[in-house]
Amino acid sequence: MKKISITSDNYEFLEKVKQLSGEPITLCDQCGTCAGSCPMISEMDISPSEMLRLVQLGQEEVLDTKAMWLCASCFTCTVRCPRGLDLSKIAEALRQITLRKAVDQIDIKLISEEELSRLPQIALVSACRKFTG
Ligand code: SF4
Ligand code: SF4
């Protein structure tokens, strides 16, 4: 297992996510209820509870994972979390940190004409808002 060391940078990252999300992240006790409830878990590379643990430890590598982009803000975990944490807000904070670096996760120029005509306009607009910096 990778050794994790905690530095002031880790603390700053945790504080930034806490500030952007408004969530008391350190309250999570890793019960796993969110992971067991999430409808997107089969598509995620790390579970919602693992995402939270990495944030608690200030590990910026969480920004390289897919889970935060796949969170559908369905609030299933939010209503079930015994600590009252809203993971959708934490995922949004992580997306904001990435997007503020002006990193585009999708390139609309790469979407084919056929897909553009087939995909719902609202999904395209939403994806461009959510996934581009
Ligand atoms: S359900 Fe809440 S307390 Fe449990 S692991 Fe998920 S975020 Fe943490
Ligand atoms: S809000 Fe996001 S992390 Fe929580 S259950 Fe829904 S998709 Fe999963």
Short mmCIF file of C-alpha atoms and ligand atoms in Angstrom, two decimals:
data_model
loop_
_atom_site.label_atom_id
_atom_site.label_comp_id
_atom_site.label_asym_id
_atom_site.label_seq_id
_atom_site.Cartn_x
_atom_site.Cartn_y
_atom_site.Cartn_z
CA MET A 1 0.00 0.00 0.00
CA LYS A 2 1.23 3.50 -0.85
CA LYS A 3 2.61 5.36 2.15
CA ILE A 4 0.76 8.63 2.78
CA SER A 5 2.52 11.50 4.54
CA ILE A 6 0.62 14.57 5.71
CA THR A 7 2.19 17.97 4.96
CA SER A 8 0.96 21.58 5.09
CA ASP A 9 0.05 21.27 1.37
CA ASN A 10 -2.29 18.39 2.25
CA TYR A 11 -3.87 20.52 4.96
CA GLU A 12 -4.34 23.44 2.53
CA PHE A 13 -6.03 21.17 -0.01
CA LEU A 14 -8.41 19.81 2.64
CA GLU A 15 -9.24 23.36 3.78
CA LYS A 16 -9.88 24.46 0.18
CA VAL A 17 -12.33 21.60 -0.43
CA LYS A 18 -14.02 22.31 2.92
CA GLN A 19 -14.37 25.98 2.04
CA LEU A 20 -15.71 25.40 -1.50
CA SER A 21 -18.13 22.65 -0.50
CA GLY A 22 -19.17 24.05 2.86
CA GLU A 23 -19.13 20.47 4.16
CA PRO A 24 -17.57 19.31 7.47
CA ILE A 25 -15.48 16.67 5.66
CA THR A 26 -13.56 15.51 8.73
CA LEU A 27 -16.82 14.17 10.23
CA CYS A 28 -16.84 11.23 7.77
CA ASP A 29 -16.11 8.02 9.66
CA GLN A 30 -15.77 5.86 6.52
CA CYS A 31 -18.89 3.82 7.24
CA GLY A 32 -19.26 3.12 3.50
CA THR A 33 -23.01 3.79 3.33
CA CYS A 34 -22.48 6.21 0.43
CA ALA A 35 -20.49 3.61 -1.53
CA GLY A 36 -23.19 1.01 -0.93
CA SER A 37 -25.94 3.39 -2.09
CA CYS A 38 -24.42 5.15 -5.08
CA PRO A 39 -26.10 4.31 -8.41
CA MET A 40 -22.94 5.35 -10.30
CA ILE A 41 -20.51 3.14 -8.34
CA SER A 42 -20.08 0.56 -11.12
CA GLU A 43 -18.70 3.29 -13.41
CA MET A 44 -16.46 4.95 -10.83
CA ASP A 45 -12.74 4.20 -10.43
CA ILE A 46 -12.87 4.95 -6.69
CA SER A 47 -15.93 4.82 -4.45
CA PRO A 48 -17.53 7.95 -2.97
CA SER A 49 -16.18 7.01 0.48
CA GLU A 50 -12.67 6.58 -0.95
CA MET A 51 -13.02 9.98 -2.63
CA LEU A 52 -13.86 11.45 0.75
CA ARG A 53 -10.97 9.68 2.48
CA LEU A 54 -8.46 11.04 -0.03
CA VAL A 55 -9.82 14.54 0.56
CA GLN A 56 -9.64 14.07 4.34
CA LEU A 57 -5.97 13.17 3.92
CA GLY A 58 -5.42 16.13 1.60
CA GLN A 59 -4.37 13.90 -1.29
CA GLU A 60 -4.65 15.98 -4.50
CA GLU A 61 -4.41 12.78 -6.57
CA VAL A 62 -8.18 12.57 -6.02
CA LEU A 63 -8.40 15.20 -8.79
CA ASP A 64 -7.08 12.60 -11.26
CA THR A 65 -9.92 10.17 -10.59
CA LYS A 66 -13.16 9.81 -12.56
CA ALA A 67 -15.54 9.53 -9.60
CA MET A 68 -16.02 13.27 -9.10
CA TRP A 69 -17.07 13.66 -12.76
CA LEU A 70 -19.48 10.74 -12.56
CA CYS A 71 -21.30 11.87 -9.43
CA ALA A 72 -24.80 12.60 -10.72
CA SER A 73 -25.77 14.74 -7.70
CA CYS A 74 -28.65 12.36 -7.07
CA PHE A 75 -28.44 12.94 -3.27
CA THR A 76 -28.95 9.24 -2.44
CA CYS A 77 -25.80 9.26 -0.31
CA THR A 78 -26.73 12.61 1.18
CA VAL A 79 -30.03 11.37 2.61
CA ARG A 80 -28.39 8.17 3.89
CA CYS A 81 -25.12 9.51 5.31
CA PRO A 82 -25.22 9.14 9.12
CA ARG A 83 -22.97 12.21 9.39
CA GLY A 84 -25.21 14.35 7.15
CA LEU A 85 -22.50 14.94 4.56
CA ASP A 86 -23.46 16.07 1.05
CA LEU A 87 -21.02 14.26 -1.25
CA SER A 88 -22.42 15.95 -4.34
CA LYS A 89 -21.16 19.28 -2.98
CA ILE A 90 -17.73 17.75 -2.32
CA ALA A 91 -17.60 16.32 -5.86
CA GLU A 92 -18.61 19.75 -7.20
CA ALA A 93 -15.83 21.40 -5.17
CA LEU A 94 -13.29 18.97 -6.66
CA ARG A 95 -14.59 19.69 -10.17
CA GLN A 96 -14.33 23.43 -9.51
CA ILE A 97 -10.71 23.12 -8.38
CA THR A 98 -9.91 21.26 -11.61
CA LEU A 99 -11.92 23.56 -13.87
CA ARG A 100 -10.27 26.64 -12.35
CA LYS A 101 -7.03 25.26 -13.75
CA ALA A 102 -8.79 25.65 -17.15
CA VAL A 103 -8.50 21.96 -17.94
CA ASP A 104 -11.19 20.85 -20.42
CA GLN A 105 -12.46 17.32 -19.84
CA ILE A 106 -14.30 17.21 -23.17
CA ASP A 107 -13.61 18.78 -26.56
CA ILE A 108 -16.83 19.62 -28.37
CA LYS A 109 -14.92 19.66 -31.69
CA LEU A 110 -14.33 15.92 -31.29
CA ILE A 111 -18.06 15.12 -31.09
CA SER A 112 -19.22 13.82 -34.47
CA GLU A 113 -22.01 15.48 -36.50
CA GLU A 114 -24.10 12.37 -35.99
CA GLU A 115 -23.69 12.44 -32.22
CA LEU A 116 -24.40 16.18 -32.14
CA SER A 117 -27.70 15.64 -33.94
CA ARG A 118 -28.61 12.62 -31.77
CA LEU A 119 -27.68 13.88 -28.29
CA PRO A 120 -30.22 15.96 -26.37
CA GLN A 121 -29.24 19.66 -26.53
CA ILE A 122 -29.75 20.04 -22.79
CA ALA A 123 -27.23 17.24 -22.15
CA LEU A 124 -24.67 18.90 -24.44
CA VAL A 125 -25.08 22.30 -22.80
CA SER A 126 -24.91 20.72 -19.36
CA ALA A 127 -21.79 18.70 -20.27
CA CYS A 128 -20.05 21.77 -21.67
CA ARG A 129 -20.82 23.71 -18.50
CA LYS A 130 -19.74 20.89 -16.22
CA PHE A 131 -16.69 19.56 -18.02
CA THR A 132 -14.97 22.58 -19.56
CA GLY A 133 -12.88 25.24 -17.85
S1 SF4 B 1 -21.99 7.70 4.24
FE1 SF4 B 1 -21.15 9.61 5.10
S2 SF4 B 1 -19.94 9.00 6.91
FE2 SF4 B 1 -20.33 7.14 5.67
S3 SF4 B 1 -18.49 6.97 4.32
FE3 SF4 B 1 -20.05 8.11 3.18
S4 SF4 B 1 -19.62 10.29 3.59
FE4 SF4 B 1 -18.55 9.08 5.15
S1 SF4 B 2 -24.78 12.14 -5.03
FE1 SF4 B 2 -23.08 11.35 -6.29
S2 SF4 B 2 -21.79 10.12 -4.90
FE2 SF4 B 2 -23.82 10.42 -3.92
S3 SF4 B 2 -25.03 8.60 -4.47
FE3 SF4 B 2 -25.50 10.20 -5.99
S4 SF4 B 2 -24.04 9.86 -7.66
FE4 SF4 B 2 -23.28 8.71 -5.89
#
